[in-house]
Amino acid sequence: MPIARHALALARAEFKAFWSSANGGLALAVFLILGGLWFYNSVVSYSFANLEALARGRVLDANLALFSASLSRLGLIVMLVTPLSTMRAFASFERGGHLDLLLAWPLTRAEIVLGHFGASLGSLALLLLLSALPFALALAMGVGTLKLLAVAFLGLILLGSAFTAVGLAVASRTRAPFAAALATLGILSVLWGAGWAAPYLADLAAALVQGLSFGPRVERFSLGLINFNDVFYFLCLTAMGLGLAQPFEE
Amino acid sequence: METRAPNAPSLSLKGVSRSFGKTVALRDVSLEIAQGERAALVGPNGAGKSTLLKIICGALRPDSGQIALQGLSPARARTQAGFLGWLPERAPLNADLTVAEHLRLSASFRGLKGQGAAAEIERVAAALGLQNKLARLAGRLSLGTRRLAALALAFLGSPRFLVLDEPTSGLDPDGARLFQKLVASLPASSTLLISSHVLPELFNLTAKINFLKNGSLVYSGTYEEIDRAFPPRAGEEGLQDAGPGAAACAQIYFRVLYGS
């Protein structure tokens, strides 16, 4: 199928270009530094909390206190990194992007959008794979379970997929990379924390913001729970973002 | 489903207009280019040339008017492999990809595969003197070399309709010569539309010229027609030595477009 072939070829080129650029290095640094610090912080917090619990004759569940907490926080890093990979996707050449080049090729809107989506999601998957290293070590030391880790990373990939699609939709509307990054971060932050406003809202509005909120869904995945509603929500958001991404006037 | 009409003009524009906010970029432009014709588009900066070329190539939508490239809408023609070759104004390349990566990607999008793709890449790269630059990152190329690489992308696969926006801007004389040679080697059936400020280059490469001013097409014709319509004024006779239409084009250029 030409659409899949073209999108894949474009995704490979964009993936390579992203990792050759400063944004790729920055995303890697943010991911590894923040991910490492939060993992370290979780280990330290767990150790102290466990000592206190032991004094009271209890043992804390390492899966919950160490693994799930760290995995849930990785979602926040995904949110910080996504705008870096999508901000220039549809910017003109003068603004550091290469939309003009893409338009000079016989590519359809779907191929251009899917190509960028594939590149961004591939980059995110690579970052997640690298950040899985401490968890793999913990796993080797008998902390956590492979199922928990796999479900949590599935959740993070679904989350990243939705974030990337939203980022592409925003980038296609703003064109200016910096504005695209800020707007993407703003929208994702609101969606992430929308549930926090629920107690202050009327029933219907509270249910709506809770339904839209990313936070509880990520937490469920990080507890090893696959909820069909959560998967459906992230897939719908991805489809909506990709549908709204209009990189040029057709 | 739209299908290409072999006998239709390569390009047909009828009453095309486009504005950006309150700025009118194009007003009621009508133009026809036959298959195999080599045409030029000239005009002062801000006349609307690049906007018109973007509309023709399907990168911008007109506010009103009709456009057909061999019977197809620009959006459809743009995505037909091997139909359209476009050099945008800024010769855009992805700074983080090499020249060879650009060419391979372009070849794959144009439906060229395997040995055929490699041979075509080699042909175009050799024609534009890029053989030693293939492994270089586009972001590290000089302005002229970048334009040559962007030209190579436009010419790859000898598209049936070539749209070139200021192709020799930033090229040294040797680069300009290589470009002219490549245009001369195009199949007779290939249609060409070039926007440029370099009139002598256009006399060599094109047979028809279109003048755009403030978004309107103010004159369109072959160089011979222009000669007849605009006989040289006193002091301009020498310009005729540059070839048919040269004096008249210079007249239109300065008298009509710039009002001097």
Coordinates of C-alpha atoms in Angstrom, one line a residue:
Chain A
M1 CA 0.0 0.0 0.0
P2 CA 1.6 3.3 -1.1
I3 CA 0.2 5.2 1.9
A4 CA 1.8 2.9 4.4
R5 CA 5.0 2.7 2.4
H6 CA 5.3 6.5 2.0
A7 CA 4.4 7.1 5.6
L8 CA 6.9 4.6 6.8
A9 CA 9.7 6.0 4.6
L10 CA 8.9 9.5 5.9
A11 CA 8.8 8.3 9.5
R12 CA 12.2 6.7 9.1
A13 CA 13.7 9.9 7.7
E14 CA 12.0 12.1 10.4
F15 CA 13.1 9.7 13.1
K16 CA 16.7 9.9 11.9
A17 CA 16.5 13.7 11.6
F18 CA 15.0 14.1 15.1
W19 CA 17.9 12.1 16.7
S20 CA 20.4 14.1 14.7
S21 CA 19.0 17.4 16.0
A22 CA 19.4 19.2 19.2
N23 CA 15.8 18.5 20.1
G24 CA 16.6 14.7 20.1
G25 CA 19.4 15.2 22.5
L26 CA 17.3 17.5 24.8
A27 CA 14.5 14.9 24.9
L28 CA 17.0 12.2 25.8
A29 CA 18.5 14.3 28.5
V30 CA 15.1 15.3 30.0
F31 CA 13.9 11.7 29.9
L32 CA 17.0 10.1 31.4
I33 CA 17.7 12.8 34.0
L34 CA 14.2 13.3 35.3
G35 CA 13.4 9.6 34.9
G36 CA 16.6 8.6 36.8
L37 CA 16.0 11.2 39.5
W38 CA 12.4 10.2 40.1
F39 CA 13.3 6.5 40.2
Y40 CA 16.1 7.3 42.7
N41 CA 13.6 9.4 44.7
S42 CA 11.1 6.5 44.7
V43 CA 13.8 4.0 45.9
V44 CA 14.8 6.4 48.7
S45 CA 11.3 7.2 49.7
Y46 CA 10.3 3.5 49.6
S47 CA 13.3 2.6 51.8
F48 CA 12.5 5.1 54.5
A49 CA 8.8 4.3 54.4
N50 CA 9.5 0.6 54.6
L51 CA 11.8 1.1 57.6
E52 CA 9.1 2.9 59.4
A53 CA 6.6 0.3 58.4
L54 CA 8.9 -2.5 59.6
A55 CA 9.1 -0.8 63.0
R56 CA 5.4 -1.1 63.2
G57 CA 5.7 -4.7 62.1
R58 CA 4.5 -4.3 58.5
V59 CA 6.1 -4.6 55.1
L60 CA 5.3 -2.2 52.3
D61 CA 4.3 -3.5 48.9
A62 CA 7.3 -2.7 46.7
N63 CA 5.2 -3.0 43.5
L64 CA 2.9 -0.2 44.7
A65 CA 5.3 2.0 46.5
L66 CA 8.3 1.8 44.2
F67 CA 7.4 0.5 40.8
S68 CA 3.9 2.0 40.3
A69 CA 4.9 5.4 41.6
S70 CA 7.9 5.7 39.3
L71 CA 6.0 4.4 36.3
S72 CA 3.2 6.8 36.8
R73 CA 5.7 9.7 37.0
L74 CA 7.1 8.6 33.6
G75 CA 3.9 9.8 32.1
L76 CA 4.6 13.3 33.2
I77 CA 8.0 13.1 31.4
V78 CA 6.3 11.9 28.3
M79 CA 4.1 15.0 28.5
L80 CA 7.2 17.3 28.8
V81 CA 9.0 15.6 25.9
T82 CA 6.1 15.3 23.4
P83 CA 6.1 19.0 22.4
L84 CA 9.8 18.7 21.5
S85 CA 9.1 16.0 18.9
T86 CA 6.0 17.6 17.4
M87 CA 6.7 21.4 17.6
R88 CA 8.5 21.7 14.3
A89 CA 6.5 19.0 12.5
F90 CA 4.6 21.4 10.2
A91 CA 6.7 24.5 10.5
S92 CA 7.9 26.3 7.4
F93 CA 11.5 26.2 6.3
E94 CA 12.1 29.8 7.7
R95 CA 10.9 28.6 11.1
G96 CA 13.2 25.6 11.3
G97 CA 10.7 23.1 9.8
H98 CA 10.4 21.5 6.5
L99 CA 6.8 21.6 5.5
D100 CA 7.7 23.2 2.2
L101 CA 10.0 20.2 1.4
L102 CA 7.2 17.7 2.2
L103 CA 4.8 19.6 0.0
A104 CA 7.3 19.4 -2.9
W105 CA 7.0 15.6 -2.7
P106 CA 4.0 13.7 -4.0
L107 CA 2.7 13.0 -0.5
T108 CA -0.9 13.1 0.7
R109 CA -2.0 14.8 4.0
A110 CA -2.5 11.4 5.5
E111 CA 1.0 10.2 4.5
I112 CA 2.6 13.4 5.9
V113 CA 0.7 13.2 9.2
L114 CA 1.2 9.5 9.7
G115 CA 4.9 9.8 8.8
H116 CA 5.4 12.4 11.5
F117 CA 3.3 10.5 13.9
G118 CA 5.3 7.3 13.3
A119 CA 8.6 9.2 13.8
S120 CA 7.5 10.9 17.0
L121 CA 6.0 7.7 18.5
G122 CA 9.1 5.7 17.5
S123 CA 11.3 8.3 19.2
L124 CA 9.1 8.1 22.3
A125 CA 9.2 4.3 22.3
L126 CA 13.0 4.4 22.1
L127 CA 13.1 6.9 25.1
L128 CA 10.8 4.6 27.1
L129 CA 12.9 1.6 26.3
L130 CA 16.0 3.4 27.6
S131 CA 14.1 4.5 30.7
A132 CA 13.0 0.9 31.3
L133 CA 16.6 0.0 32.3
P134 CA 16.3 0.8 36.0
F135 CA 13.0 -1.1 36.2
A136 CA 14.6 -4.1 34.5
L137 CA 17.4 -4.0 37.1
A138 CA 14.8 -3.8 39.9
L139 CA 13.0 -6.7 38.2
A140 CA 16.2 -8.7 38.2
M141 CA 16.5 -8.0 41.9
G142 CA 13.1 -9.5 42.5
V143 CA 11.2 -6.2 42.8
G144 CA 8.0 -5.8 40.7
T145 CA 6.7 -8.2 38.1
L146 CA 7.2 -8.4 34.3
K147 CA 3.4 -8.1 33.8
L148 CA 3.2 -4.9 35.8
L149 CA 6.1 -3.4 33.8
A150 CA 4.6 -4.5 30.5
V151 CA 1.2 -3.1 31.2
A152 CA 2.6 0.2 32.5
F153 CA 4.7 0.6 29.4
L154 CA 1.7 -0.2 27.2
G155 CA -0.1 2.6 29.0
L156 CA 2.8 4.9 28.5
I157 CA 2.9 4.1 24.8
L158 CA -0.9 4.7 24.5
L159 CA -0.5 7.9 26.4
G160 CA 2.4 9.0 24.2
S161 CA 0.4 8.1 21.1
A162 CA -2.5 10.4 22.2
F163 CA 0.0 13.2 23.3
T164 CA 1.8 13.0 19.9
A165 CA -1.5 13.2 18.0
V166 CA -2.6 16.2 20.0
G167 CA 0.8 17.8 19.5
L168 CA 0.6 17.3 15.7
A169 CA -2.9 18.8 15.6
V170 CA -1.7 21.8 17.5
A171 CA 1.5 22.2 15.5
S172 CA -0.5 22.1 12.3
R173 CA -2.6 25.0 13.5
T174 CA 0.0 27.3 15.0
R175 CA 3.0 26.8 12.6
A176 CA 5.3 28.7 14.9
P177 CA 7.3 26.0 16.7
F178 CA 7.6 27.7 20.1
A179 CA 3.9 28.6 20.2
A180 CA 3.1 25.0 19.2
A181 CA 5.2 23.6 22.0
L182 CA 3.7 25.9 24.6
A183 CA 0.1 25.3 23.4
T184 CA 0.7 21.5 23.3
L185 CA 2.1 21.5 26.8
G186 CA -0.8 23.7 28.0
I187 CA -3.5 21.5 26.5
L188 CA -1.8 18.3 27.8
S189 CA -1.4 19.7 31.3
V190 CA -5.1 20.7 31.4
L191 CA -6.1 17.3 30.2
W192 CA -3.8 15.6 32.7
G193 CA -5.0 17.4 35.7
A194 CA -8.6 18.1 34.7
G195 CA -9.8 15.6 37.3
W196 CA -8.5 17.8 40.1
A197 CA -11.2 20.4 39.4
A198 CA -13.9 17.8 39.8
P199 CA -14.7 18.4 43.5
Y200 CA -15.4 22.0 42.8
L201 CA -17.8 21.3 39.9
A202 CA -21.4 20.3 39.5
D203 CA -22.2 16.6 39.0
L204 CA -22.3 16.5 35.2
A205 CA -19.2 18.8 34.8
A206 CA -17.3 16.9 37.4
A207 CA -18.0 13.6 35.6
L208 CA -16.9 15.2 32.3
V209 CA -13.6 16.5 33.6
Q210 CA -12.9 13.2 35.4
G211 CA -13.6 11.4 32.2
L212 CA -11.3 13.6 30.2
S213 CA -8.4 13.5 32.8
F214 CA -5.3 11.5 31.9
G215 CA -4.0 11.1 35.4
P216 CA -6.2 8.4 36.8
R217 CA -5.9 6.4 33.6
V218 CA -2.1 6.4 33.7
E219 CA -2.3 5.4 37.4
R220 CA -4.4 2.4 36.5
F221 CA -1.9 1.3 33.9
S222 CA 0.9 1.8 36.3
L223 CA -0.9 -0.5 38.8
G224 CA -0.9 -3.2 36.1
L225 CA -4.6 -2.8 35.3
I226 CA -5.8 -2.8 31.7
N227 CA -9.1 -1.1 31.5
F228 CA -10.9 -1.2 28.1
N229 CA -12.3 2.3 28.6
D230 CA -8.7 3.7 29.1
V231 CA -7.4 2.0 26.0
F232 CA -10.5 3.2 24.0
Y233 CA -10.0 6.7 25.4
F234 CA -6.4 7.0 24.3
L235 CA -7.1 5.5 20.9
C236 CA -10.0 7.9 20.3
L237 CA -7.8 10.8 21.3
T238 CA -5.1 9.7 19.0
A239 CA -7.6 9.3 16.1
M240 CA -9.1 12.7 16.8
G241 CA -5.6 14.4 17.0
L242 CA -4.5 12.9 13.7
G243 CA -7.8 13.8 12.1
L244 CA -7.4 17.4 13.2
A245 CA -3.8 17.7 12.0
Q246 CA -4.1 19.8 8.8
P247 CA -0.6 20.7 7.8
F248 CA -1.6 22.5 4.7
E249 CA -4.6 23.8 2.7
E250 CA -5.9 21.0 0.6
Chain B
M1 CA -12.4 9.8 -9.6
E2 CA -10.3 12.4 -11.4
T3 CA -8.2 11.1 -14.4
R4 CA -5.5 12.8 -16.3
A5 CA -6.6 14.2 -19.7
P6 CA -3.7 13.7 -22.1
N7 CA -4.9 16.4 -24.6
A8 CA -5.8 19.0 -21.9
P9 CA -3.4 21.9 -21.4
S10 CA -0.7 21.1 -18.9
L11 CA -1.9 24.1 -16.8
S12 CA -5.1 26.0 -17.0
L13 CA -5.9 28.8 -14.5
K14 CA -9.2 30.7 -14.7
G15 CA -9.9 33.7 -12.5
V16 CA -7.6 32.6 -9.6
S17 CA -7.6 35.0 -6.6
R18 CA -6.1 34.7 -3.2
S19 CA -5.8 37.1 -0.3
F20 CA -3.9 36.9 3.1
G21 CA -6.0 38.9 5.5
K22 CA -6.5 42.3 3.9
T23 CA -3.6 41.8 1.5
V24 CA -4.6 40.7 -2.0
A25 CA -1.8 38.5 -3.3
L26 CA -3.5 37.4 -6.6
R27 CA -6.5 38.9 -8.4
D28 CA -8.3 37.1 -11.2
V29 CA -5.3 35.4 -12.8
S30 CA -6.1 33.4 -15.9
L31 CA -3.3 31.6 -17.7
E32 CA -2.9 28.6 -19.9
I33 CA 0.3 26.6 -20.6
A34 CA 0.2 23.8 -23.3
Q35 CA 1.9 20.5 -22.8
G36 CA 5.6 20.7 -23.6
E37 CA 5.6 24.5 -23.4
R38 CA 8.4 26.3 -21.5
A39 CA 7.0 29.4 -19.8
A40 CA 8.4 32.1 -17.6
L41 CA 6.8 34.1 -14.8
V42 CA 8.3 37.4 -13.9
G43 CA 7.4 40.4 -11.8
P44 CA 8.7 42.6 -9.0
N45 CA 9.1 41.2 -5.5
G46 CA 5.8 40.8 -3.8
A47 CA 4.0 40.6 -7.2
G48 CA 2.4 37.2 -6.2
K49 CA 4.7 34.9 -8.1
S50 CA 5.5 32.5 -5.3
T51 CA 1.9 32.5 -4.1
L52 CA 0.8 31.6 -7.7
L53 CA 3.3 28.8 -7.9
K54 CA 2.3 27.4 -4.5
I55 CA -1.4 27.4 -5.7
I56 CA -0.4 25.6 -8.9
C57 CA 1.5 23.0 -6.9
G58 CA -1.3 22.4 -4.5
A59 CA 0.4 23.8 -1.4
L60 CA -2.1 26.7 -1.1
R61 CA -5.8 26.9 -2.0
P62 CA -7.1 29.8 -4.0
D63 CA -10.0 31.9 -2.6
S64 CA -11.7 31.6 -5.9
G65 CA -11.1 30.5 -9.5
Q66 CA -10.3 27.2 -11.2
I67 CA -7.0 25.4 -11.7
A68 CA -6.4 22.2 -13.6
L69 CA -3.1 20.4 -14.4
Q70 CA -3.8 18.2 -17.3
G71 CA -7.4 18.0 -16.2
L72 CA -6.5 17.2 -12.5
S73 CA -6.9 19.4 -9.5
P74 CA -3.6 20.6 -8.0
A75 CA -4.1 18.5 -4.9
R76 CA -4.5 15.4 -7.0
A77 CA -1.7 16.3 -9.5
R78 CA 0.7 17.0 -6.6
T79 CA 0.3 13.4 -5.3
Q80 CA 0.7 11.7 -8.6
A81 CA 4.1 10.1 -8.7
G82 CA 6.2 11.5 -11.5
F83 CA 3.8 14.2 -12.5
L84 CA 5.0 17.3 -10.7
G85 CA 8.5 18.5 -9.9
W86 CA 8.5 21.6 -7.7
L87 CA 11.4 23.8 -6.5
P88 CA 9.9 26.0 -3.7
E89 CA 11.3 29.5 -3.3
R90 CA 13.7 28.9 -0.4
A91 CA 15.0 25.6 -1.7
P92 CA 14.0 23.8 1.5
L93 CA 15.8 20.8 2.7
N94 CA 15.9 18.9 6.0
A95 CA 19.1 20.1 7.7
D96 CA 19.5 16.8 9.5
L97 CA 19.4 14.6 6.4
T98 CA 22.2 14.1 3.8
V99 CA 21.8 15.0 0.1
A100 CA 21.8 11.3 -0.7
E101 CA 19.0 10.6 1.9
H102 CA 16.9 13.4 0.4
L103 CA 17.4 11.9 -3.1
R104 CA 16.6 8.4 -2.0
L105 CA 13.5 9.5 -0.2
S106 CA 12.4 11.5 -3.2
A107 CA 13.0 8.6 -5.5
S108 CA 10.9 6.3 -3.3
F109 CA 8.0 8.8 -3.2
R110 CA 8.2 9.1 -7.0
G111 CA 7.9 5.3 -7.4
L112 CA 11.5 4.7 -8.4
K113 CA 13.0 1.5 -7.0
G114 CA 16.2 -0.4 -6.9
Q115 CA 18.6 0.0 -9.8
G116 CA 16.4 2.4 -11.6
A117 CA 16.3 4.7 -8.5
A118 CA 20.1 4.5 -8.1
A119 CA 20.7 5.3 -11.7
E120 CA 18.3 8.2 -11.7
I121 CA 19.9 9.6 -8.5
E122 CA 23.4 9.3 -10.1
R123 CA 22.2 10.9 -13.3
V124 CA 20.7 14.0 -11.6
A125 CA 23.5 14.3 -9.1
A126 CA 26.1 14.2 -11.9
A127 CA 24.2 16.7 -14.0
L128 CA 24.2 19.2 -11.2
G129 CA 27.7 18.4 -10.0
L130 CA 26.6 17.0 -6.7
Q131 CA 28.5 13.7 -6.8
N132 CA 30.9 14.8 -4.0
K133 CA 28.2 16.3 -1.9
L134 CA 25.9 13.3 -1.5
A135 CA 27.1 12.4 1.9
R136 CA 26.9 15.9 3.3
L137 CA 24.2 17.0 5.7
A138 CA 21.9 19.5 4.1
G139 CA 22.3 21.9 7.0
R140 CA 26.1 22.1 6.2
L141 CA 25.7 23.0 2.6
S142 CA 26.4 26.4 1.1
L143 CA 23.3 28.3 -0.2
G144 CA 24.2 27.6 -3.8
T145 CA 24.8 23.9 -3.2
R146 CA 21.6 23.6 -1.2
R147 CA 19.7 25.1 -4.2
L148 CA 21.4 22.6 -6.5
A149 CA 20.3 19.8 -4.2
A150 CA 16.8 21.1 -4.1
L151 CA 16.9 21.3 -7.9
A152 CA 18.0 17.7 -8.1
L153 CA 15.0 16.7 -6.0
A154 CA 12.7 18.6 -8.4
F155 CA 14.3 17.1 -11.5
L156 CA 14.4 13.5 -10.2
G157 CA 12.5 11.1 -12.4
S158 CA 12.0 13.8 -15.1
P159 CA 8.6 14.9 -14.0
R160 CA 6.1 15.9 -16.7
F161 CA 5.4 19.3 -15.2
L162 CA 8.2 21.3 -13.6
V163 CA 7.6 24.4 -11.5
L164 CA 10.8 26.2 -10.5
D165 CA 10.8 29.2 -8.2
E166 CA 13.9 31.3 -8.7
P167 CA 16.0 28.3 -9.6
T168 CA 19.3 30.1 -10.1
S169 CA 19.1 32.4 -7.1
G170 CA 22.4 32.0 -5.2
L171 CA 24.0 29.8 -7.8
D172 CA 27.5 30.6 -9.1
P173 CA 27.9 30.8 -12.9
D174 CA 28.9 27.1 -13.1
G175 CA 25.9 26.0 -11.2
A176 CA 23.6 28.2 -13.4
R177 CA 25.2 26.6 -16.5
L178 CA 24.6 23.1 -15.1
F179 CA 21.0 24.0 -14.4
Q180 CA 20.5 25.3 -18.0
K181 CA 22.1 22.1 -19.4
L182 CA 19.7 20.0 -17.3
V183 CA 16.7 22.0 -18.5
A184 CA 17.9 21.5 -22.1
S185 CA 18.0 17.7 -21.5
L186 CA 14.4 17.5 -20.4
P187 CA 12.1 15.5 -22.7
A188 CA 10.2 17.7 -25.2
S189 CA 6.9 16.6 -23.6
S190 CA 7.9 18.1 -20.2
T191 CA 6.2 21.4 -19.4
L192 CA 8.2 24.0 -17.5
L193 CA 7.2 27.1 -15.6
I194 CA 10.0 29.2 -14.2
S195 CA 9.8 32.2 -11.9
S196 CA 13.0 34.3 -12.0
H197 CA 14.4 37.9 -12.0
V198 CA 17.2 36.9 -14.4
L199 CA 15.8 37.9 -17.8
P200 CA 18.6 36.6 -20.0
E201 CA 18.3 33.2 -18.5
L202 CA 14.6 33.1 -19.2
F203 CA 15.2 34.0 -22.9
N204 CA 17.4 30.9 -23.2
L205 CA 15.1 28.5 -21.4
T206 CA 11.5 29.6 -22.2
A207 CA 9.4 30.5 -25.2
K208 CA 6.6 32.4 -23.4
I209 CA 6.6 35.0 -20.7
N210 CA 4.0 36.1 -18.2
F211 CA 4.3 39.3 -16.3
L212 CA 2.7 39.6 -12.9
K213 CA 2.3 42.9 -11.1
N214 CA 0.4 43.5 -7.8
G215 CA -1.2 40.1 -8.1
S216 CA -2.5 40.6 -11.6
L217 CA -1.3 39.2 -14.9
V218 CA -0.5 42.3 -16.9
Y219 CA 1.0 40.7 -20.0
S220 CA 1.4 37.2 -21.4
G221 CA 2.8 36.1 -24.7
T222 CA 5.7 34.6 -26.7
Y223 CA 8.8 36.7 -27.1
E224 CA 7.9 37.3 -30.8
E225 CA 4.5 38.5 -29.8
I226 CA 6.1 40.8 -27.2
D227 CA 8.5 42.1 -29.8
R228 CA 5.6 43.1 -32.0
A229 CA 3.6 44.6 -29.2
F230 CA 6.4 46.6 -27.7
P231 CA 8.7 47.9 -30.4
P232 CA 12.0 49.2 -28.9
R233 CA 12.2 52.8 -27.8
A234 CA 15.1 55.1 -28.5
G235 CA 18.2 53.8 -26.8
E236 CA 16.9 50.3 -26.4
E237 CA 17.8 49.0 -29.8
G238 CA 20.9 47.3 -28.6
L239 CA 18.9 45.0 -26.3
Q240 CA 17.6 43.2 -29.4
D241 CA 21.0 41.6 -29.8
A242 CA 20.2 39.6 -26.6
G243 CA 17.6 37.6 -28.6
P244 CA 14.0 37.9 -29.7
G245 CA 11.9 39.6 -27.2
A246 CA 14.8 40.9 -25.1
A247 CA 14.2 44.6 -25.7
A248 CA 10.5 44.2 -25.3
C249 CA 10.8 42.3 -22.1
A250 CA 13.2 44.9 -20.7
Q251 CA 10.6 47.5 -21.7
I252 CA 7.8 45.7 -20.0
Y253 CA 9.9 44.9 -17.1
F254 CA 10.9 48.5 -16.5
R255 CA 8.1 50.4 -18.2
V256 CA 5.1 48.3 -17.2
L257 CA 6.1 46.7 -14.0
Y258 CA 8.2 49.5 -12.5
G259 CA 6.6 52.4 -14.3
S260 CA 9.9 53.9 -15.3

